JSON list of C-alpha atoms in Angstrom, two decimals:
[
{"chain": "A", "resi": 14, "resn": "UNK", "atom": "CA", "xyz": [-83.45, 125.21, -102.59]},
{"chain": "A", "resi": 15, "resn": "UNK", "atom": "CA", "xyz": [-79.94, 124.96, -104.83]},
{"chain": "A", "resi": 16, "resn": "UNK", "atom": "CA", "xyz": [-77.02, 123.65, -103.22]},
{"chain": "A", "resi": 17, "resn": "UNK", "atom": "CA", "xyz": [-75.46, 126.75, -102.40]},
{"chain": "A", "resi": 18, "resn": "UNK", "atom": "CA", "xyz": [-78.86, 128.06, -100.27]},
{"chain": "A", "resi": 19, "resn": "UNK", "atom": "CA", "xyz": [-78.05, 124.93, -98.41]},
{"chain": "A", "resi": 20, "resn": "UNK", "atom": "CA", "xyz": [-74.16, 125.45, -97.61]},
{"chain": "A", "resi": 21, "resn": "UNK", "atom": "CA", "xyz": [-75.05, 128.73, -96.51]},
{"chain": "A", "resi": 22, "resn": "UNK", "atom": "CA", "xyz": [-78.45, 129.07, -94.99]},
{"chain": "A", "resi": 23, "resn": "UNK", "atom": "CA", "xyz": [-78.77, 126.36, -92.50]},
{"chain": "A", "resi": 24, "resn": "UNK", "atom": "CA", "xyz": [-82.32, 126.81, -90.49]},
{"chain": "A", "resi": 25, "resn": "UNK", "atom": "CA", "xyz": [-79.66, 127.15, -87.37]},
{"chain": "A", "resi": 26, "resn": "UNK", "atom": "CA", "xyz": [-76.94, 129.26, -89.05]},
{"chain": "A", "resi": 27, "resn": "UNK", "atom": "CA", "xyz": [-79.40, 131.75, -90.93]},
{"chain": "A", "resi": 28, "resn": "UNK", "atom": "CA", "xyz": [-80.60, 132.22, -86.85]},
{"chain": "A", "resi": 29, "resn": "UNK", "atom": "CA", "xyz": [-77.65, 133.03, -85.13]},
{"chain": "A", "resi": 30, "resn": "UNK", "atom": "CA", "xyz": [-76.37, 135.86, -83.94]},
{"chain": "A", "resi": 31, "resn": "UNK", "atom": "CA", "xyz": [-73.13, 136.95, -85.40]},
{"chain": "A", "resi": 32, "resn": "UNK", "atom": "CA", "xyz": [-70.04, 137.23, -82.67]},
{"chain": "A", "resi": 33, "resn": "UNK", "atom": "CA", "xyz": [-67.84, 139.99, -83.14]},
{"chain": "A", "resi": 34, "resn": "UNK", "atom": "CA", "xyz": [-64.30, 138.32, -82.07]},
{"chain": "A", "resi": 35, "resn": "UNK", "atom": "CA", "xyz": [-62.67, 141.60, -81.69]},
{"chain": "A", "resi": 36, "resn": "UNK", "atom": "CA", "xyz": [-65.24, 142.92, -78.77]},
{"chain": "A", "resi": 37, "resn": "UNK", "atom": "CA", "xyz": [-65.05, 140.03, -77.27]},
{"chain": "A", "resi": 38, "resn": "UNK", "atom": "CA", "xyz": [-61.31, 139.62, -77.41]},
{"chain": "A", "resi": 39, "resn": "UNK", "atom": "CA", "xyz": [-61.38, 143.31, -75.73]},
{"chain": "A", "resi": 40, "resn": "UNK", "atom": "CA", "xyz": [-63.89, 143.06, -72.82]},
{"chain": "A", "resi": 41, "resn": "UNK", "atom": "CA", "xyz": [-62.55, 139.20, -71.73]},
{"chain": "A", "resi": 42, "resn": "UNK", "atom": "CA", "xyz": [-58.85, 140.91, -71.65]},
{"chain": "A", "resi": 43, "resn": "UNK", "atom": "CA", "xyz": [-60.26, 143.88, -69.66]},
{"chain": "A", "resi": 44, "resn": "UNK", "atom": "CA", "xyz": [-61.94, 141.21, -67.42]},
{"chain": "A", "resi": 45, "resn": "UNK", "atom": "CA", "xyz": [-59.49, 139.15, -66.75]},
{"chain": "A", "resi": 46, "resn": "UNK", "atom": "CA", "xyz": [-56.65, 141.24, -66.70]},
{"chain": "A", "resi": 47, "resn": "UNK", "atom": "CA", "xyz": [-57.95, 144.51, -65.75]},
{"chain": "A", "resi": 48, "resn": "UNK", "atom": "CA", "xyz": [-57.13, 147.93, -67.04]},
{"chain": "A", "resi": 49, "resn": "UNK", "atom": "CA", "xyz": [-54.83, 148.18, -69.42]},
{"chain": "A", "resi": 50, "resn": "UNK", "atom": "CA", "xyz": [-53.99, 150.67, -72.65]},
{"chain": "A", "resi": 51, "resn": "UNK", "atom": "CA", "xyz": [-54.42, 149.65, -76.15]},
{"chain": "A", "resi": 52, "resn": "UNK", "atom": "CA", "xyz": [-50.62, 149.03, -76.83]},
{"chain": "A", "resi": 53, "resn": "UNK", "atom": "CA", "xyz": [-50.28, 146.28, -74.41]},
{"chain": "A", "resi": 54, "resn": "UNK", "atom": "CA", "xyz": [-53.54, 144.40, -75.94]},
{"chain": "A", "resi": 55, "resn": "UNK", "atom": "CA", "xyz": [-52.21, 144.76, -79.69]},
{"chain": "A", "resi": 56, "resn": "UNK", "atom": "CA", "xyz": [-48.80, 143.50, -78.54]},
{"chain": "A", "resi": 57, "resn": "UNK", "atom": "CA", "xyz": [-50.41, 140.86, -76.44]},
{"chain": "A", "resi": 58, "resn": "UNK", "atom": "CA", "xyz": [-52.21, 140.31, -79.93]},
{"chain": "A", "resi": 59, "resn": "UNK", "atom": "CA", "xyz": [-49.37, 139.72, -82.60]},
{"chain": "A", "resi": 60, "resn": "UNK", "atom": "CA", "xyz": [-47.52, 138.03, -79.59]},
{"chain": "A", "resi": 61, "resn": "UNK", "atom": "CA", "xyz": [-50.26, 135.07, -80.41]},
{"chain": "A", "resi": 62, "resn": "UNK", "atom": "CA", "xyz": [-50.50, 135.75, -84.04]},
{"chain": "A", "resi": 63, "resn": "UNK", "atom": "CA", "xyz": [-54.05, 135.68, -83.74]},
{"chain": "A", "resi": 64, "resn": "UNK", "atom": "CA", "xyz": [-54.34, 136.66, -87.19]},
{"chain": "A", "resi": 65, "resn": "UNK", "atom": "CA", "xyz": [-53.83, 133.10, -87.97]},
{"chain": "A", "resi": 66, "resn": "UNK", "atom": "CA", "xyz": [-56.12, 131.61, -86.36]},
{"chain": "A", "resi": 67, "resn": "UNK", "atom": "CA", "xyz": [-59.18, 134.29, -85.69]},
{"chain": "A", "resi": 68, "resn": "UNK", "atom": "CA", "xyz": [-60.90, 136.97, -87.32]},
{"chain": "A", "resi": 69, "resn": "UNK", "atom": "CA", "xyz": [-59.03, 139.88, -85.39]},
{"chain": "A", "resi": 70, "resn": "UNK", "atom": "CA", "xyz": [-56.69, 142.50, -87.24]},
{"chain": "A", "resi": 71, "resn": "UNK", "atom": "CA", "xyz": [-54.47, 144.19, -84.76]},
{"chain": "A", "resi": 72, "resn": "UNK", "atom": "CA", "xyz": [-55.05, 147.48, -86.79]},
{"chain": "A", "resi": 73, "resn": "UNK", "atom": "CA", "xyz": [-58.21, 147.48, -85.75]},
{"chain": "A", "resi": 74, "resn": "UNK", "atom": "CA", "xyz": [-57.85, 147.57, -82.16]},
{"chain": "A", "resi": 75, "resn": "UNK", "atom": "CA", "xyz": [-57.88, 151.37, -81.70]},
{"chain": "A", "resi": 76, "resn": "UNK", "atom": "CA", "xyz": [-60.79, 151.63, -83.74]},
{"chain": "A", "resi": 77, "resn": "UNK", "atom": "CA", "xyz": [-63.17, 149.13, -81.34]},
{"chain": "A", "resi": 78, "resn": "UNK", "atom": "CA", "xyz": [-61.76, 150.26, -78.30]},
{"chain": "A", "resi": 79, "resn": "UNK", "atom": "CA", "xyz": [-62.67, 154.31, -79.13]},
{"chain": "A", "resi": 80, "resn": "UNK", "atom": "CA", "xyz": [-66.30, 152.78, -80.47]},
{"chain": "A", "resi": 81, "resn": "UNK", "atom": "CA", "xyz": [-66.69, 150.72, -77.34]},
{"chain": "A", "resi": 82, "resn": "UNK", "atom": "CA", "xyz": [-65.44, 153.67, -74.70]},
{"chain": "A", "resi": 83, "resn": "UNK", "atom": "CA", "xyz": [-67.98, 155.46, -76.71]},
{"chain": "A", "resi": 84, "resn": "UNK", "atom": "CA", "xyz": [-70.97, 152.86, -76.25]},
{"chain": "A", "resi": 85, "resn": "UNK", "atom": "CA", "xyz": [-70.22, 152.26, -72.72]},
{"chain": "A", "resi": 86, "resn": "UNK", "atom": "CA", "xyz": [-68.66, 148.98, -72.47]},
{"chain": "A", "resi": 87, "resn": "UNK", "atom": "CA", "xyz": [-65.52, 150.23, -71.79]},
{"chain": "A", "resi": 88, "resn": "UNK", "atom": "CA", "xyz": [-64.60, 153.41, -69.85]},
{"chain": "A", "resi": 89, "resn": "UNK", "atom": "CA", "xyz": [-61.24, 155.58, -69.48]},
{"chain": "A", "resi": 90, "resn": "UNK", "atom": "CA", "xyz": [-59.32, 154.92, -65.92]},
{"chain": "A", "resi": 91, "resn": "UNK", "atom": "CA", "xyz": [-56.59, 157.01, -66.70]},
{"chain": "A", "resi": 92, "resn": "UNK", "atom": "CA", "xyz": [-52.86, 157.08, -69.11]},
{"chain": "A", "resi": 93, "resn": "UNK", "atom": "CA", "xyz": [-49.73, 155.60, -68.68]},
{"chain": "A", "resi": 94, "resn": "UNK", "atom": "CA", "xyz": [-46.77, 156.90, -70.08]},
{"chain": "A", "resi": 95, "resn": "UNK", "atom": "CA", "xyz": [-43.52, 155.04, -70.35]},
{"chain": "A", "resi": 96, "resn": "UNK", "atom": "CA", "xyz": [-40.26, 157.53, -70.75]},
{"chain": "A", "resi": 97, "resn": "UNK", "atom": "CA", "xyz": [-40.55, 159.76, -73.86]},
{"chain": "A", "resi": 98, "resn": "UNK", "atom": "CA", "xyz": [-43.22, 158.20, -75.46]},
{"chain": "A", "resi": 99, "resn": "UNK", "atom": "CA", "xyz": [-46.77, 159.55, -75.32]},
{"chain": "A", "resi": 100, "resn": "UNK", "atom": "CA", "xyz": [-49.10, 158.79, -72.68]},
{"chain": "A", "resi": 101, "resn": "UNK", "atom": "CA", "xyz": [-51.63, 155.91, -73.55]},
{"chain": "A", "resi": 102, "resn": "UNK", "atom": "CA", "xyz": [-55.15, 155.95, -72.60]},
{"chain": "A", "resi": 103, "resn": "UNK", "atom": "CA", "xyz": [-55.94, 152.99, -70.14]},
{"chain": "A", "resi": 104, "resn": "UNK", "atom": "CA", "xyz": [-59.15, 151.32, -70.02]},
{"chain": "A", "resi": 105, "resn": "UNK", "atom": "CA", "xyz": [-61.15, 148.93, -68.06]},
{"chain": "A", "resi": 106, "resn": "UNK", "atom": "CA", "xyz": [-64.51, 147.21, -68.58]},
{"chain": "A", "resi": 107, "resn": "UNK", "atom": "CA", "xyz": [-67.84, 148.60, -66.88]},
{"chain": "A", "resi": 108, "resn": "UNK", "atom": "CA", "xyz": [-70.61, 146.37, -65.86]},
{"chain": "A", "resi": 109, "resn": "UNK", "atom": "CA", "xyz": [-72.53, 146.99, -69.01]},
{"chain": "A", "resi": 110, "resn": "UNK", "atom": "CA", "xyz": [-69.46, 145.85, -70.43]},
{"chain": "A", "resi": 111, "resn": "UNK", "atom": "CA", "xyz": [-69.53, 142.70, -68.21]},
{"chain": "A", "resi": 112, "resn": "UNK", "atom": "CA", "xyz": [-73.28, 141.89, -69.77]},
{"chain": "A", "resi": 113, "resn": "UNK", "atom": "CA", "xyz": [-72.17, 142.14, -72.69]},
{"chain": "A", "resi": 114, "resn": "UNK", "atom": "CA", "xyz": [-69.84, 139.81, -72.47]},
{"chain": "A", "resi": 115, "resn": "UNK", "atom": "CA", "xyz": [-71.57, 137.16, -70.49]},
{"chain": "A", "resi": 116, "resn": "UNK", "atom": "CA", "xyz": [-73.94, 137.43, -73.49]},
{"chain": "A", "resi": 117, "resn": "UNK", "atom": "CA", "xyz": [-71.16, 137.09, -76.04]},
{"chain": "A", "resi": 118, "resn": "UNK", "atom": "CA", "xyz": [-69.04, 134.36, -74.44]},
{"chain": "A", "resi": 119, "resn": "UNK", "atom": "CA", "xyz": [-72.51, 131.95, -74.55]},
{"chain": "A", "resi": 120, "resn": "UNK", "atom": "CA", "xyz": [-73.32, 133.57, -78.38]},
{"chain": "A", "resi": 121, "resn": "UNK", "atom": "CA", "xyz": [-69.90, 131.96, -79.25]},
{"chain": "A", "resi": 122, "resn": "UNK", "atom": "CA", "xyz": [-70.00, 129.09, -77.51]},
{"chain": "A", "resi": 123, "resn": "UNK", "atom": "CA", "xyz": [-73.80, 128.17, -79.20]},
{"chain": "A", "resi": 124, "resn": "UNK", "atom": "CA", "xyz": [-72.64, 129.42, -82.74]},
{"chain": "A", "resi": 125, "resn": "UNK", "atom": "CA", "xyz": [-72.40, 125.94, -84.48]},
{"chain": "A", "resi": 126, "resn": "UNK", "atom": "CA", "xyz": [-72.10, 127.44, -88.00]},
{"chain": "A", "resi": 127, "resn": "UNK", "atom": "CA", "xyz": [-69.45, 126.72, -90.66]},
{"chain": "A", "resi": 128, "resn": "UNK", "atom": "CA", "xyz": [-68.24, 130.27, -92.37]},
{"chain": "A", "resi": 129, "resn": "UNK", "atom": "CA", "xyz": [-69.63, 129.55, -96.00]},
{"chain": "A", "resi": 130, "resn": "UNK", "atom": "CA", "xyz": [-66.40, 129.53, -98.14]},
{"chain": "A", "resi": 131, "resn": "UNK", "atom": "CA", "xyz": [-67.04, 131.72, -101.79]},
{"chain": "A", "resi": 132, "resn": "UNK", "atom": "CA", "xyz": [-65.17, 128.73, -103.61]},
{"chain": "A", "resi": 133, "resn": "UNK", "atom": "CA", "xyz": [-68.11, 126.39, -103.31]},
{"chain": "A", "resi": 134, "resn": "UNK", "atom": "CA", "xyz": [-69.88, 128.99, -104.94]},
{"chain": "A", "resi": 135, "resn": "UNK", "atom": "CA", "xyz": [-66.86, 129.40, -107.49]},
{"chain": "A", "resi": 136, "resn": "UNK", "atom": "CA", "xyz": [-66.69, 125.86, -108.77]},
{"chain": "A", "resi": 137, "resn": "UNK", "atom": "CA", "xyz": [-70.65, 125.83, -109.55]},
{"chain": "A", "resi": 138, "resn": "UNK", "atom": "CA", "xyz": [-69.35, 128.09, -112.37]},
{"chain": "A", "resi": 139, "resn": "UNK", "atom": "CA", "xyz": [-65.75, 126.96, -112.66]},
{"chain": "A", "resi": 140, "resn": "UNK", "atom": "CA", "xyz": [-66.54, 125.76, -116.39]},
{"chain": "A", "resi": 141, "resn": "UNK", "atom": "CA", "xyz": [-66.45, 129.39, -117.45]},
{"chain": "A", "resi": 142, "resn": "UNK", "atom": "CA", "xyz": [-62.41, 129.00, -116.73]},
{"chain": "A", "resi": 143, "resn": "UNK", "atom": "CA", "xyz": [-60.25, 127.32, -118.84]},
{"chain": "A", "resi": 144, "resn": "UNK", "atom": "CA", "xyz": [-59.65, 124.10, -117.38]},
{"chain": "A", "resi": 145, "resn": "UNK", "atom": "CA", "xyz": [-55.88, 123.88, -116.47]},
{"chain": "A", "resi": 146, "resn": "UNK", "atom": "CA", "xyz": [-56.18, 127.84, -115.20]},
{"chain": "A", "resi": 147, "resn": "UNK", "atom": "CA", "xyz": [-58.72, 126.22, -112.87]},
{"chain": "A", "resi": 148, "resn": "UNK", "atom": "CA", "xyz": [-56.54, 123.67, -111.75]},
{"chain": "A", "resi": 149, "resn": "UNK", "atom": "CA", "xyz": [-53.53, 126.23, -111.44]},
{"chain": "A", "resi": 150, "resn": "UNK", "atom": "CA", "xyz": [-55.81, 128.51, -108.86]},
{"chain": "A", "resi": 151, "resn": "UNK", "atom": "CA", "xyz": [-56.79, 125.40, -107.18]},
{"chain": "A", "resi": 152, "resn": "UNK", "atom": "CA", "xyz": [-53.40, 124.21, -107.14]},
{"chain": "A", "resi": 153, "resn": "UNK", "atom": "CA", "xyz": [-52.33, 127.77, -105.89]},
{"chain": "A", "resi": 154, "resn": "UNK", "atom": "CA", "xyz": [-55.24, 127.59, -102.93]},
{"chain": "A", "resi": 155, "resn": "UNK", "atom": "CA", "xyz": [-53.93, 124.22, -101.80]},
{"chain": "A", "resi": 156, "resn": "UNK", "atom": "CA", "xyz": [-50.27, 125.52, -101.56]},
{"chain": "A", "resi": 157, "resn": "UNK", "atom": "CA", "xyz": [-51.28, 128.54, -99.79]},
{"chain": "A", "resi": 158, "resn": "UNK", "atom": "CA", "xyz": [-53.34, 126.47, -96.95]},
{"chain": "A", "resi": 159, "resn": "UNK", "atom": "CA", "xyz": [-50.68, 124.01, -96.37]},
{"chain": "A", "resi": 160, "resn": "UNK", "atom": "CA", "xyz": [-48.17, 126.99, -95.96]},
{"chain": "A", "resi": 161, "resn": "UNK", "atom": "CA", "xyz": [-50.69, 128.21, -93.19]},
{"chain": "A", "resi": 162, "resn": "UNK", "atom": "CA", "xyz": [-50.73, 124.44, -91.70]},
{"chain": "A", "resi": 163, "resn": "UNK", "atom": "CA", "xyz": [-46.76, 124.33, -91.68]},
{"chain": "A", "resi": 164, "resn": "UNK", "atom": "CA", "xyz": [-46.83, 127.55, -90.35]},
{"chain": "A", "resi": 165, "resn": "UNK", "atom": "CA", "xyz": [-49.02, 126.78, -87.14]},
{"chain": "A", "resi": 166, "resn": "UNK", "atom": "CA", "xyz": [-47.98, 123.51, -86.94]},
{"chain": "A", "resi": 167, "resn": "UNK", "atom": "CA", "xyz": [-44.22, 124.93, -86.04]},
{"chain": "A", "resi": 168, "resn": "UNK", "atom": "CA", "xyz": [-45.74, 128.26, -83.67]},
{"chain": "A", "resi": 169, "resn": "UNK", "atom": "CA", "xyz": [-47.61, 124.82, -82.01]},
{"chain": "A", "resi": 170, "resn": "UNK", "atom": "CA", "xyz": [-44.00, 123.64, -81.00]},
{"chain": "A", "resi": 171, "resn": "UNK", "atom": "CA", "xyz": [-42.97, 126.88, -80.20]},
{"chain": "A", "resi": 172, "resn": "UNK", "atom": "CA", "xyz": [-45.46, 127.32, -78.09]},
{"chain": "A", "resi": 173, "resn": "UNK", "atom": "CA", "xyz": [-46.13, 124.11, -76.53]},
{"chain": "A", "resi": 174, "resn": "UNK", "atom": "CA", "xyz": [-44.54, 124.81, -72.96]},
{"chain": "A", "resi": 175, "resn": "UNK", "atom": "CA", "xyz": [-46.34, 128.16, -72.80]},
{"chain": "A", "resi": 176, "resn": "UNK", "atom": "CA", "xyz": [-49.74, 126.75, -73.59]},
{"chain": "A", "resi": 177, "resn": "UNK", "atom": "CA", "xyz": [-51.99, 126.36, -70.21]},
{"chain": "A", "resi": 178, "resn": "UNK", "atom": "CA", "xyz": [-55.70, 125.80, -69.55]},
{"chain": "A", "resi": 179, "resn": "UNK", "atom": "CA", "xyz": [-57.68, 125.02, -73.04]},
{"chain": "A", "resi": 180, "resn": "UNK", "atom": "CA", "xyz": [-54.92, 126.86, -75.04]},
{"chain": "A", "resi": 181, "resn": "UNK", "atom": "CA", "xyz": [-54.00, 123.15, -75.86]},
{"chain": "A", "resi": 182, "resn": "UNK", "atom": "CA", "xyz": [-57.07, 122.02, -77.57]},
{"chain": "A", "resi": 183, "resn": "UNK", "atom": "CA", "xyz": [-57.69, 125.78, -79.29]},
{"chain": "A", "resi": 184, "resn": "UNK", "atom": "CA", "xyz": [-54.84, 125.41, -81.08]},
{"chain": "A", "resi": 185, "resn": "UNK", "atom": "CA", "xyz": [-55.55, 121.74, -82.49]},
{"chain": "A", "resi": 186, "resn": "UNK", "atom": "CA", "xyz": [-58.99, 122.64, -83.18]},
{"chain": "A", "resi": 187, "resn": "UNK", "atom": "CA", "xyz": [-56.92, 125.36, -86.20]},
{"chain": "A", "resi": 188, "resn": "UNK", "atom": "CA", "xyz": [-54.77, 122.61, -87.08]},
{"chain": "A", "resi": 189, "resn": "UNK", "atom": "CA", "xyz": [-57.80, 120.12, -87.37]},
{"chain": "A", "resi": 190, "resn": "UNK", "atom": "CA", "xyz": [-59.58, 122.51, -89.77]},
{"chain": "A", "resi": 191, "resn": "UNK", "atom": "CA", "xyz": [-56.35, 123.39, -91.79]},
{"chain": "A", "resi": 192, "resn": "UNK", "atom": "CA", "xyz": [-55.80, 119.86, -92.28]},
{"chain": "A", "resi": 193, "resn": "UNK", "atom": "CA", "xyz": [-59.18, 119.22, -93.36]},
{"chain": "A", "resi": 194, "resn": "UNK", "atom": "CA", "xyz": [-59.04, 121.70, -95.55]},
{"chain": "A", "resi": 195, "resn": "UNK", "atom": "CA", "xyz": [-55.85, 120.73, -97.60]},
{"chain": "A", "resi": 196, "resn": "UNK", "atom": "CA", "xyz": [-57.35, 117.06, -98.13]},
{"chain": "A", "resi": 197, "resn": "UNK", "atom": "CA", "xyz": [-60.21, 117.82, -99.19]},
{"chain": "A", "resi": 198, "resn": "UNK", "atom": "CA", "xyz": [-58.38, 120.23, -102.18]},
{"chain": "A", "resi": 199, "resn": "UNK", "atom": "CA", "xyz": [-56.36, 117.51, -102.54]},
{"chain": "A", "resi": 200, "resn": "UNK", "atom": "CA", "xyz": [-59.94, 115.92, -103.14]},
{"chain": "A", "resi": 201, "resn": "UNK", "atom": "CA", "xyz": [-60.61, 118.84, -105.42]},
{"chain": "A", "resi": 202, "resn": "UNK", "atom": "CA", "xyz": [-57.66, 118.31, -107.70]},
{"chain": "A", "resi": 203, "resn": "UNK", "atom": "CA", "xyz": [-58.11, 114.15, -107.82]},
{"chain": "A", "resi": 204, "resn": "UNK", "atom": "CA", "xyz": [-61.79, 115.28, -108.76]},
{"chain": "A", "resi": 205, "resn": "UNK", "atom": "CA", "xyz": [-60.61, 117.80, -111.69]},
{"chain": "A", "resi": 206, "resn": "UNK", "atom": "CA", "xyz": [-57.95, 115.37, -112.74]},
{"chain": "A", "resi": 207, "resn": "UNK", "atom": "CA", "xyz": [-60.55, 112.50, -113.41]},
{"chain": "A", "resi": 208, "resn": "UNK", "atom": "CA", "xyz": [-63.06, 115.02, -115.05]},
{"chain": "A", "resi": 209, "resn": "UNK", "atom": "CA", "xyz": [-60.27, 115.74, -117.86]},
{"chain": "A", "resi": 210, "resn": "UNK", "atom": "CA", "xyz": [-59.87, 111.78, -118.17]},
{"chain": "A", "resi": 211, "resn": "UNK", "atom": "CA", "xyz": [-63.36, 111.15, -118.72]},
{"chain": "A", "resi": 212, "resn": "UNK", "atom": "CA", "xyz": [-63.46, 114.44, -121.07]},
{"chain": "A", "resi": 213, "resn": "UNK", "atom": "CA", "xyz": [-61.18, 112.97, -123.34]},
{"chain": "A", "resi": 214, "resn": "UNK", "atom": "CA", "xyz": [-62.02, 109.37, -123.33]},
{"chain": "A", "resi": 215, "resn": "UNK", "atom": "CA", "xyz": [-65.57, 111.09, -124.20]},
{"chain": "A", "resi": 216, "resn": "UNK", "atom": "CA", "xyz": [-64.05, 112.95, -127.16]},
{"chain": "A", "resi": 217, "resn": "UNK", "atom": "CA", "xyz": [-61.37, 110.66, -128.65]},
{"chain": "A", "resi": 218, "resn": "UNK", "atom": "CA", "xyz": [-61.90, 109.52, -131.93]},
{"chain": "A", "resi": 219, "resn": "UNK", "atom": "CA", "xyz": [-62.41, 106.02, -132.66]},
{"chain": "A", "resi": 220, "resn": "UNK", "atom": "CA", "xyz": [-59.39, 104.11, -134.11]}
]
């Protein structure tokens, strides 16, 4: 087995069942807040930003919540309409909807994997690049992850006297692996830096 069967094919990770953030984002609002229409859950959505720091689009909302009405998890209570704008369909969760999230809250909670990242996969053919291009997109990655980090790390103080139960330790747990991230490009470049060093000490003439 290569080294890229092994970063993404763990005997655990090749095993477990995928979680679908955005159903379970739906049917834990529905449960714990009750009924509610679609335009309060995408606002209550990009009020977090979850965007940076899960795997839900607000745009897709509508989409789960007319496939989910349709499956059963969720069901239609009724509209609401507020002045002159059009009524909104309100849903709550049903009790298959209940099991299935029961079943999804412990799927998430067991999933241990690490989301294989395509650039590991990248630099096992990063010689076909010219070398200082490489280094530019690497460069250019790094920048763009520590723009994320500053970014959360000031909605984390913006957010700090809002924050209650494990909303805390959710957020570190994003800064942790942005963090992590930037040092090890850092890593990355250090790494590509020597590798040109060593390349030319290799080729130099002798005097």
């Amino acid at each position: 087995m290569g080294v890229s069967e092994l970063l993404t094919c763990s005997t655990y990770s090749c095993l477990s069942t995928h979680v679908n953030a955005t159903r379970l984002f739906v049917l834990g609002a529905l449960a714990k807040d009750g009924p509610m229409h679609g335009h309060r859950m995408r606002n209550a959505l990009q009020l977090d930003q979850v965007e940076l720091w899960t795997e839900i689009k607000p745009g897709s909302l509508y989409g789960a919540l007319h496939r989910m009405a349709d499956e059963g998890a969720i069901e239609v209570v009724g509209t609401e309409r507020e002045g002159n704008l059009p009524a909104r369909t309100v849903y709550a969760i049903t009790d298959a909807g209940r099991a299935e999230l029961t079943t999804r809250l412990r799927a998430a909670l067991n999933d241990a994997r690490l989301r294989p990242d395509p650039i590991d996969v990248a630099l096992q053919h990063a010689d076909l690049l010219d070398r200082a291009e490489l280094t530019t997109l690497v460069t250019r990655r790094r920048a763009a992850l520590s723009g994320r980090l500053a970014e959360m790390t000031a909605l984390r103080g913006r957010a700090a006297e809002h924050l209650i139960g494990l909303e805390p330790v959710i957020f570190h747990h994003t800064l942790v692996r942005l963090e992590t991230e930037v040092a090890w490009h850092d890593e990355l470049l250090a790494a590509l830096a020597l590798h040109d060093t060593t390349a030319n000490d290799t080729t130099a003439p002798d005097a």
